[in-house]
XYZ file of C-alpha atoms in Angstrom:
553
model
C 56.695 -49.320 124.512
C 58.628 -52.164 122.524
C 58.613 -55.544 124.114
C 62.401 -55.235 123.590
C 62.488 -51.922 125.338
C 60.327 -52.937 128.337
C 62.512 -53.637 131.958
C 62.636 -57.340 133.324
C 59.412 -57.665 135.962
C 60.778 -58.352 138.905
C 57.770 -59.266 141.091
C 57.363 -58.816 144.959
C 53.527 -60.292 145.063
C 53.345 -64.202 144.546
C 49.532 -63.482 143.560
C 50.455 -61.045 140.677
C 53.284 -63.871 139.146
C 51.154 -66.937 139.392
C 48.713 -65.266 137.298
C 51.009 -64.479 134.724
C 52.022 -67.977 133.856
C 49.100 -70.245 133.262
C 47.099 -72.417 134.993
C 47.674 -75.832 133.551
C 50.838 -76.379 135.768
C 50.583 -76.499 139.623
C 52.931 -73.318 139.973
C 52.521 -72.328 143.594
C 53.444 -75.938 144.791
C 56.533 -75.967 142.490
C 57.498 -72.706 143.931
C 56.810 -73.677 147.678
C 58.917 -77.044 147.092
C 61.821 -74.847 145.926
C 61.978 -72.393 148.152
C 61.741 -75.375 151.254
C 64.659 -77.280 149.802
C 66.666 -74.168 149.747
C 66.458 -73.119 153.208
C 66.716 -76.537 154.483
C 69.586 -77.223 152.140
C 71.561 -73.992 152.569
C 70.123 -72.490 156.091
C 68.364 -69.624 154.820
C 65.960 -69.167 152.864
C 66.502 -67.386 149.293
C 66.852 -63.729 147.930
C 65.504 -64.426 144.511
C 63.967 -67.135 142.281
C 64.338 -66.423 138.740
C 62.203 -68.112 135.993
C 62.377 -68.864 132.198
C 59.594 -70.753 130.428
C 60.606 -73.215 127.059
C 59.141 -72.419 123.854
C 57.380 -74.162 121.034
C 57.377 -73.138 117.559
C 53.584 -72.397 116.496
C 54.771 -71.919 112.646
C 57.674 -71.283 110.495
C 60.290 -73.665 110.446
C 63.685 -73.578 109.604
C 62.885 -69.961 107.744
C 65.142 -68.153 110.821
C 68.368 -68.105 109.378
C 66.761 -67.291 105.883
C 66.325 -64.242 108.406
C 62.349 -64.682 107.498
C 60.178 -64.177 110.945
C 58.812 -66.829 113.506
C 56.202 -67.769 115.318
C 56.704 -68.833 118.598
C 55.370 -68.895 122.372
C 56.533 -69.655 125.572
C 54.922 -72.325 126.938
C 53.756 -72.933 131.339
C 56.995 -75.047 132.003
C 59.934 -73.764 133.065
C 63.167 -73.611 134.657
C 63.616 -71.955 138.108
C 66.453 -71.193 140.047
C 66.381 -70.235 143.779
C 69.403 -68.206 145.084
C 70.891 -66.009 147.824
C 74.606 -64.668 148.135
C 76.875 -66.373 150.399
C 78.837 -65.255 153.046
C 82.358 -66.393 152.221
C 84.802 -67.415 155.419
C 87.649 -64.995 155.410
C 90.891 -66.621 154.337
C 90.041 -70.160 153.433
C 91.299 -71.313 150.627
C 88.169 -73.648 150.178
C 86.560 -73.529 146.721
C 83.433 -72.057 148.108
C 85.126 -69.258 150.132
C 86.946 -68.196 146.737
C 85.415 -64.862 145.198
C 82.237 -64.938 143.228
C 82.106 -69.258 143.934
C 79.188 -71.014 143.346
C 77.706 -73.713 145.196
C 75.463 -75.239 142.852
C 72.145 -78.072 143.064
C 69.782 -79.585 141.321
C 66.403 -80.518 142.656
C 66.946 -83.693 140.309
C 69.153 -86.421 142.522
C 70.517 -87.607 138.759
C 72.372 -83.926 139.107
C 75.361 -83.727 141.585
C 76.162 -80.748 143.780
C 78.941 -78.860 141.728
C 81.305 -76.263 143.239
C 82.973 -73.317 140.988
C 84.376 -70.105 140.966
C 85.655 -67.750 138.055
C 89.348 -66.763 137.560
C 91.041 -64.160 135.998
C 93.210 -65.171 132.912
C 95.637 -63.176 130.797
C 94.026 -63.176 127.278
C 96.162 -61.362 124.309
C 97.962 -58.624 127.466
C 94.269 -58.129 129.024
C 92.566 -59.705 131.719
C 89.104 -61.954 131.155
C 87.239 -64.283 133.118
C 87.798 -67.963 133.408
C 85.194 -70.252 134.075
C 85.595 -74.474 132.834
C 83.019 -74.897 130.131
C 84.004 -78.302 128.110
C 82.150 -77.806 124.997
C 82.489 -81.628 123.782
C 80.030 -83.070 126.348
C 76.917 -80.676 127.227
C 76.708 -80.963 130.979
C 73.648 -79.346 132.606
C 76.024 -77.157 134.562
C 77.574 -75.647 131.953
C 74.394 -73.738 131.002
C 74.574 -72.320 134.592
C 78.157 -71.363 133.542
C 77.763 -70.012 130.059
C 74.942 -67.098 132.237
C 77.401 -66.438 135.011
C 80.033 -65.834 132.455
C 78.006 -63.523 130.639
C 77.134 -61.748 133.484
C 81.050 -61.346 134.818
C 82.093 -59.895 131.199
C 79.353 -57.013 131.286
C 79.782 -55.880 134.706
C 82.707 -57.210 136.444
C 85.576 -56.192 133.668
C 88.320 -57.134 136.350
C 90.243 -59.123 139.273
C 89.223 -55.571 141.460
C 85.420 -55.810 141.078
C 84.354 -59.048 142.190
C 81.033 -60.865 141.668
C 79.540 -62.518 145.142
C 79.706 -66.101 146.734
C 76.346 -67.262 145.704
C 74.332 -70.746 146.566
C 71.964 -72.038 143.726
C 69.418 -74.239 143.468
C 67.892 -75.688 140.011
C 64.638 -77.659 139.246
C 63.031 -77.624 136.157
C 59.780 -78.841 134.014
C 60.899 -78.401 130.650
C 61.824 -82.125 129.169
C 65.081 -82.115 127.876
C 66.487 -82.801 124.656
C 62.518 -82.562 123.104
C 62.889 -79.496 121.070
C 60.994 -76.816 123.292
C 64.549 -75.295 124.405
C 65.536 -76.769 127.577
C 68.507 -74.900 126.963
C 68.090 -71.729 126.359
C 65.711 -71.572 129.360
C 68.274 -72.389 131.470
C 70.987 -69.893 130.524
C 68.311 -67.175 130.532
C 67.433 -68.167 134.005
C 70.544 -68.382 134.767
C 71.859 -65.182 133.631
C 68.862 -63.696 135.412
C 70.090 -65.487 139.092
C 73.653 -63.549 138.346
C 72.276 -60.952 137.883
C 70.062 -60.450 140.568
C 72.021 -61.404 143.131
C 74.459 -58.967 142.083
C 72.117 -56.311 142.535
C 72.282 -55.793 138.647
C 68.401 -55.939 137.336
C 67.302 -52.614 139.280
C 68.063 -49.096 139.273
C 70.078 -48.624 141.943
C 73.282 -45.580 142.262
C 72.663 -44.256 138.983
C 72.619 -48.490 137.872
C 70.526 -48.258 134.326
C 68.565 -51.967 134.448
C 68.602 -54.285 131.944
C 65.835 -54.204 129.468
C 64.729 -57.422 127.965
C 65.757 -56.741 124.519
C 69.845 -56.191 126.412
C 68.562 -59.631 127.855
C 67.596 -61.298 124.642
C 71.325 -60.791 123.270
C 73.521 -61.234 126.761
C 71.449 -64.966 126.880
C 72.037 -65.593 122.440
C 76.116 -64.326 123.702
C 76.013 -66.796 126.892
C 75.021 -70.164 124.850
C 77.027 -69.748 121.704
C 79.845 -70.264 125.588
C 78.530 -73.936 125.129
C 79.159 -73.833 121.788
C 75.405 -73.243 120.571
C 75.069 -70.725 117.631
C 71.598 -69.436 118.132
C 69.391 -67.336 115.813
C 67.759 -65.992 119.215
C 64.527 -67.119 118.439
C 64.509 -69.301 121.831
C 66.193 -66.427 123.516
C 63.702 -63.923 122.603
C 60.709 -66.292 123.029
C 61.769 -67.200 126.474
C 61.899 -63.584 127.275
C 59.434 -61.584 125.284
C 56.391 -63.303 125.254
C 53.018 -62.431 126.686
C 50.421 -64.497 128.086
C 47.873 -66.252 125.459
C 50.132 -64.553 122.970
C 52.212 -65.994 120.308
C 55.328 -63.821 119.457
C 56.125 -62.655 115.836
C 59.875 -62.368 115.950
C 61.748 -60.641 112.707
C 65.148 -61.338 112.345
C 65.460 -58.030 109.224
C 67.053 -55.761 109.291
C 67.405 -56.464 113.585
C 66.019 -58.785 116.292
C 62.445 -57.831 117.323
C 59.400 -59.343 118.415
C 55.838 -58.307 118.234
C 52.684 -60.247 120.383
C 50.465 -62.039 118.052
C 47.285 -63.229 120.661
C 45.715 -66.127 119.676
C 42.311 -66.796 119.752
C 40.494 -68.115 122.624
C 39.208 -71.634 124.195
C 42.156 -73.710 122.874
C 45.443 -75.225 123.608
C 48.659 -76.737 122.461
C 49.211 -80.106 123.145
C 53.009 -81.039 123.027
C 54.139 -84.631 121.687
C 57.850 -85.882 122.083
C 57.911 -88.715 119.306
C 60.512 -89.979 121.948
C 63.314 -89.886 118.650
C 66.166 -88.191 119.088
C 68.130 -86.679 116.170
C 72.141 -86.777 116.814
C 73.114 -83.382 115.649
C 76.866 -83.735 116.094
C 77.342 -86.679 113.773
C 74.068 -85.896 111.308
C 74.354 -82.494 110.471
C 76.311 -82.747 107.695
C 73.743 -84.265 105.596
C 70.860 -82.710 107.827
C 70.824 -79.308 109.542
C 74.268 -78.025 108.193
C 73.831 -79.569 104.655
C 70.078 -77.094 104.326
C 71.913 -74.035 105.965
C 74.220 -74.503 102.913
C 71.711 -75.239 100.223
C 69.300 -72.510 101.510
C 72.493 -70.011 100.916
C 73.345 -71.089 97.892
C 70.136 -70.942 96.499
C 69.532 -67.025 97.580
C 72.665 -66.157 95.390
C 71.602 -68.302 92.463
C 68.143 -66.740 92.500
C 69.680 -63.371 93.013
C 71.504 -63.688 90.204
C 69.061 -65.160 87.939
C 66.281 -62.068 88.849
C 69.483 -59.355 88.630
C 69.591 -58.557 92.472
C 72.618 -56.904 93.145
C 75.068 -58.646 95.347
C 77.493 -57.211 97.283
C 80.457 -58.778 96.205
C 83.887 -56.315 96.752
C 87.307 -57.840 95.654
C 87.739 -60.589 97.779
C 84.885 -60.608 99.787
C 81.736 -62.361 98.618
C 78.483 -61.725 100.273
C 76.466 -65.143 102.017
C 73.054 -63.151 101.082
C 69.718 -65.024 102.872
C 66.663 -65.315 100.532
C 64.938 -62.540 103.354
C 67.818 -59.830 101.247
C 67.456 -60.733 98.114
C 63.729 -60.446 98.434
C 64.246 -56.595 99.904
C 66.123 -56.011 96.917
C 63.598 -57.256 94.466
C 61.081 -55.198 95.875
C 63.423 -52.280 96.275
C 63.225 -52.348 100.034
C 64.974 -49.502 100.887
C 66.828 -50.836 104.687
C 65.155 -48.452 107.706
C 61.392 -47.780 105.765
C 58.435 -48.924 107.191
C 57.450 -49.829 110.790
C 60.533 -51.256 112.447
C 62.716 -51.067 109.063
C 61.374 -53.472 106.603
C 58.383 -53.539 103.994
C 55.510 -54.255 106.751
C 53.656 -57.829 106.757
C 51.132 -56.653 103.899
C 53.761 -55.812 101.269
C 55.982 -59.011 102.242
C 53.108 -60.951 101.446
C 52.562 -59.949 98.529
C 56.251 -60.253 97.161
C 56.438 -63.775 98.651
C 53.640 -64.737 96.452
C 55.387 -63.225 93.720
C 58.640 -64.752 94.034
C 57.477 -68.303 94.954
C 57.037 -67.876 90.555
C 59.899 -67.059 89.817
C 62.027 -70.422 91.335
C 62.547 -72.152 88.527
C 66.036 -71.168 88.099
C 66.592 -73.000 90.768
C 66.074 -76.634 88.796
C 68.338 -78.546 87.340
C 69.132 -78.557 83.446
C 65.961 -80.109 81.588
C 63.579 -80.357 84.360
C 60.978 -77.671 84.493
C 58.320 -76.478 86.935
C 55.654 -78.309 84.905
C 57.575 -81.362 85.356
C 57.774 -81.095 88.804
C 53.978 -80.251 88.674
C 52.863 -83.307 87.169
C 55.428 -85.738 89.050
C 52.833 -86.755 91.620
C 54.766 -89.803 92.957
C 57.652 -87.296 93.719
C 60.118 -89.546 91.774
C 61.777 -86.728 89.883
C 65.655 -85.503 90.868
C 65.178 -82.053 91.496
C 68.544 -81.610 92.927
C 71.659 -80.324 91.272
C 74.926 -81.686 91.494
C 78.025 -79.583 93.013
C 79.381 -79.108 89.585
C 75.950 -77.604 88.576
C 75.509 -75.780 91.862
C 79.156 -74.269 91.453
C 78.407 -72.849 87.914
C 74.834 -71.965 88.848
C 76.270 -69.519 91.378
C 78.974 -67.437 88.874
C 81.667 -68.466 91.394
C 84.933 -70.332 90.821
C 85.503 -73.697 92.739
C 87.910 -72.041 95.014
C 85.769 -68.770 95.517
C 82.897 -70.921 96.241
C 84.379 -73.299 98.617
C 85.634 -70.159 100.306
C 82.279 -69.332 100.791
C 79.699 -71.912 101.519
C 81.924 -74.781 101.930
C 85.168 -73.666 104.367
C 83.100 -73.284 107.811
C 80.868 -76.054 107.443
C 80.715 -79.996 106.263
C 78.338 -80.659 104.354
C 77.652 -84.318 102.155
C 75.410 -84.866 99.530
C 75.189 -86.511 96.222
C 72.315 -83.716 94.997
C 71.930 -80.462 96.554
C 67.356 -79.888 96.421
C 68.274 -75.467 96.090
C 64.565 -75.740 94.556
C 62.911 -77.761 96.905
C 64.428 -75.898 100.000
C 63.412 -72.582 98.615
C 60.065 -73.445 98.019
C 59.606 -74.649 101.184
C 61.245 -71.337 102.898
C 59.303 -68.601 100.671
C 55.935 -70.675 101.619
C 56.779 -71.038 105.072
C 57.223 -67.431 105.290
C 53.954 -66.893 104.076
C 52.184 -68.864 106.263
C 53.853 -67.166 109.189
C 51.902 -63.801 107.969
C 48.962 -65.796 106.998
C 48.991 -67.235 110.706
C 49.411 -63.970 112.504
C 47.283 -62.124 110.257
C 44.395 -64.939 111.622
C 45.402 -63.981 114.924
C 45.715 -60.579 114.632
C 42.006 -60.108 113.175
C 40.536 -62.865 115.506
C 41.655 -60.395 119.050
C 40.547 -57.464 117.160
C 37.159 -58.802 116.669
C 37.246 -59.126 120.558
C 35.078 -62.518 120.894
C 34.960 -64.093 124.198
C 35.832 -67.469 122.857
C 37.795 -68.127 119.072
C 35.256 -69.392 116.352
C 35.794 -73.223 115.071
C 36.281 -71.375 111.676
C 39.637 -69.935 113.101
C 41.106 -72.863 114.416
C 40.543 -74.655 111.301
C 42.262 -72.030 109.434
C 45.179 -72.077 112.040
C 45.082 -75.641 111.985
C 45.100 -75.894 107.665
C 48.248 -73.632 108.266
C 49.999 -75.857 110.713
C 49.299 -79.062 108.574
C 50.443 -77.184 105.305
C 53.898 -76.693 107.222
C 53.838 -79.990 108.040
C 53.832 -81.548 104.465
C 56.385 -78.846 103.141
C 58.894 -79.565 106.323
C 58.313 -83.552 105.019
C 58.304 -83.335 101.498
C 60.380 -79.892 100.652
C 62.641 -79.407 103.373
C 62.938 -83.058 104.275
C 63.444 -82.601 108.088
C 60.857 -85.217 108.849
C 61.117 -88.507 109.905
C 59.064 -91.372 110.248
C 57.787 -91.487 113.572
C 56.679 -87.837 113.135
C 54.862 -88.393 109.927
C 53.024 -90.970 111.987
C 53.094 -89.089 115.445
C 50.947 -85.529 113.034
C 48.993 -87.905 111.406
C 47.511 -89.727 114.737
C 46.937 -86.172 116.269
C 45.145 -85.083 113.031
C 42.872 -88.287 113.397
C 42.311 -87.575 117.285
C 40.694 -84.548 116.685
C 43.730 -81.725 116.496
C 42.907 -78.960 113.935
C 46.374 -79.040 112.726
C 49.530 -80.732 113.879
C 53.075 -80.310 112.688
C 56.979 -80.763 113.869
C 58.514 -78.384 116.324
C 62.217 -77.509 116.967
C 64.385 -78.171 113.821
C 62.911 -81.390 113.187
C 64.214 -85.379 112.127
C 62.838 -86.041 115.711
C 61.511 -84.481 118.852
C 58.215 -83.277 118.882
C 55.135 -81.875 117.651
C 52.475 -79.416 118.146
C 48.838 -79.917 117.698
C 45.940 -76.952 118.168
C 43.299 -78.632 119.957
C 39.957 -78.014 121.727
C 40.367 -76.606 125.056
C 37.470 -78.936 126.280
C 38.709 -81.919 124.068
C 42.220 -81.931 125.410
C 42.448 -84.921 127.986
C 40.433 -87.545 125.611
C 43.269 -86.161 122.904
C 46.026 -87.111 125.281
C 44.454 -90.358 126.088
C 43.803 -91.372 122.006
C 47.315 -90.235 121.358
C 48.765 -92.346 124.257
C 46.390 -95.656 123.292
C 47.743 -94.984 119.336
C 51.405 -94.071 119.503
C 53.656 -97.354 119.625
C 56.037 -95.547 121.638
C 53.565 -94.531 124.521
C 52.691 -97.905 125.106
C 54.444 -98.550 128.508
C 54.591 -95.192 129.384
C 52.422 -94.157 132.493
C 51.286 -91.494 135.108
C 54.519 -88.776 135.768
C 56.665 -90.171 133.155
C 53.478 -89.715 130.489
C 53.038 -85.752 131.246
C 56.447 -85.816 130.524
C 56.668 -86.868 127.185
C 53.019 -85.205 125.999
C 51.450 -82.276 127.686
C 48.756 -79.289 127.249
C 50.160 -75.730 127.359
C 48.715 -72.528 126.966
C 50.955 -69.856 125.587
C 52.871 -68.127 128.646
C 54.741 -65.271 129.959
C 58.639 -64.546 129.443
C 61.178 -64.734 132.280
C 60.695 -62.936 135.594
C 62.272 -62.397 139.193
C 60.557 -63.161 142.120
C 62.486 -60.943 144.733
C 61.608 -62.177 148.849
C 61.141 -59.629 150.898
């Protein structure tokens, strides 16, 4: 059975979930703490605790909404969410007697108690659910929101089906605002606490339960409600993944995801460089200004290699690189195992087309310029004029385009430099999960040092194209990779997006706490930084499983 197609595990047997989620994290204690500061908070104890682990990136950065596939896993920490429904006092006019009100806590004093319930509104002569969700300033409640929301659209379509009264209680151990999807965790688990208290994730009357593919896309429709457009990569890690598994996730022609296990007797050590990148007021000459450039580009090189576009009258396609490679090929959609080429023939046309970029240049600079420009002082950017003409468009058709939904600012737009870094990114994804693939094949008991250098070559490769192509760098990584290369990692590279956050280093399982301690005696920024607050900001994981129920019985 498909990942995608497999039901959410709702587990019964503490034994049987603790073993499915690692064992660098105390997970039993967490668990017991949770559980006491429901009862004793709310009276009872609860119905349901419903978990969603973070992810980290492994490999393959910014390459998702190219629509090329990811590697990611879901790492031991996680967000969990106790609950129970609540019995409502008949006639009060109370918030938390309303229908379907929530009475909501964090296991974090810095979060207040919040109180809610969802109201029916008239929307364009039909009725739709109401709940407050201020988009402008990311509070940690609205995450809880955006999953209830979801959950009231699919199964409670009006004022004469209501949801129940439910308490909630939050605590978490993924760091927030680091890059490992914080986030996404939380609507997930969140989602899954509606659910479940609803009696909506098991067969019951006829009920058909939610697999975790439905799960994947109900979570990627719930955040966009905070006004986060997600590729679902951190939905579909946080649900998907398997235990000392990474997850190949493939974004063409659909969503799917595929296990990737990685080899044996190492870990992940997570780094936040403790920088934090402002995406509201940089992304115009960051993250929005490469979605741009990496669109532009696939319809300059599709035009330049003669891949049909499908342009009709007025409407002009926004074709990713991931099409126009199809079409180069002749990738026919719906051939091949789950509708593409397959990993052996993508490789193979990546290499191919990672030639053929040189259209991509501007006017009198050629690829053996760029070859022999070792201090990187060459423009290899294009102007808009240029880009404009380079893409057979008008001014007005192409602002229409590439420019009407997004702000963008730059003086040269790199369509060369971001391609190269996209269609060699992409490769190393296969190359990465073609390593792991062979290593559990081969069945050893523990992963040869041979592997983990390859791994690691991979992970340092991406981390010189994310700094030098696709620019998403920034200082303090640079340095943050370079110090975990010198304390012994076997690769180490940027995760999440980039220009700050953190990174990921493949290190020795038995070399992992004098890594931690080199890193935190070398780092400027983890000078005064001790004992709780420390794990916080860098920490060992082991890949994990995706979200679960626990279900008290």
């Amino acid at each position: 059975m498909l990942l995608a197609d497999q039901p959410i595990p709702v587990y019964t047997d503490l034994a049987s979930l603790y073993g499915s989620l690692g064992s660098s994290l105390n997970h039993a204690e967490r668990w017991d703490t949770l559980t006491r500061e429901f009862t004793q908070r709310f009276g009872r104890p609860p119905a349901y605790i419903t978990r969603a682990p973070g992810r980290v990136n492994l490999i393959g950065e910014h390459i998702d909404y190219a629509l090329f596939g990811v590697l990611p896993a879901a790492i031991e920490r996680d967000i969990l969410i106790a609950c129970a429904p609540r019995n409502a006092t008949p006639g009060s006019t109370e918030p938390q007697d309303q229908p379907g009100s929530v009475i909501l806590e964090n296991l974090n004093p810095k979060y207040g108690r919040q109180i809610f319930a969802p109201r029916v509104v008239q929307t364009q002569g039909a009725e739709s659910w109401q709940l407050d969700i201020d988009t402008s300033e990311l509070r940690w409640e609205s995450y809880v929101k955006a999953g209830y929301y979801g959950v009231l659209s699919h199964y409670f379509p009006n004022k004469d089906s209501q949801a129940v009264p439910v308490d909630v209680l939050v605590t978490g151990s993924v760091p927030p605002g680091s890059g490992v999807s914080s986030s996404a965790a939380m609507v997930v688990a969140s989602t899954l606490a509606f659910l479940a208290v609803n009696n909506k994730l098991e067969a019951t009357n006829g009920h058909i339960p939610l697999s975790k593919g439905d799960l994947v896309t109900m979570s990627m429709e719930n955040e966009k409600r905070v006004g986060v457009n997600s590729g679902g990569m951190d939905q579909a890690a946080s649900i998907l993944s398997t235990p000392s598994s990474s997850l190949y996730i493939t974004f063409y022609p659909t969503l799917s995801g595929s296990p990737a296990p990685l080899p044996k007797s190492h870990a992940f050590v997570i780094a936040n460089s403790l920088v934090v990148s402002d995406k509201a007021t940089t992304a115009k000459h960051r993250y929005n200004l490469r979605v741009v450039e990496t669109l532009v580009g696939a319809r300059v090189l599709a035009k330049n290699l003669g891949v049909k576009l499908h342009d009709t009258g007025s409407k002009y396609e926004k074709v990713t690189y991931r099409e126009v490679l199809g079409r180069l090929v002749g990738e026919m959609q719906g051939c091949g195992s789950g509708g593409d080429m397959g990993a052996e023939a993508l490789s193979v046309a990546l290499k191919s087309v990672l030639k053929k970029l040189a259209c991509l240049l501007p006017k009198g600079v050629t690829e053996q310029d760029v070859e022999k420009d070792e201090s990187r002082q060459l423009q290899l950017g294009v102007t808009m004029e240029e880009m404009i003409e380079k893409s057979g468009l008008s001014k007005k058709i192409f602002d229409e385009v590439y420019l009407s939904w997004v702000e963008v600012e730059a003086n040269h737009f790199q369509l060369y430099k971001r391609a190269k870094h996209v269609f060699s990114e992409s490769l190393r994804v296969l190359q990465f999960r073609k390593i792991c693939l062979d290593s559990s094949s081969a069945s050893p008991s523990t992963s040869t040092s041979s592997e983990l250098e390859k791994l690691g070559k991979l992970m340092n490769e991406s981390q010189a194209s994310c700094q030098y192509l696709f620019e998403c760098s920034c200082p303090e990584l640079d340095l943050l990779t370079k110090l975990c290369r010198d304390a012994g990692a076997f690769g180490s590279r940027l995760t999440g997006a980039g220009w700050g956050g953190c990174t990921v280093s493949l290190v020795a399982e038995d070399q992992v706490d004098s890594f931690i301690r080199k890193i935190k005696e070398t780092y400027p920024a983890y000078k005064d930084i001790e004992g709780d607050k420390l794990n916080e900001v860098i920490f060992a994981t082991r890949p994990s499983s995706g979200a679960c129920v626990y279900k008290f019985t």
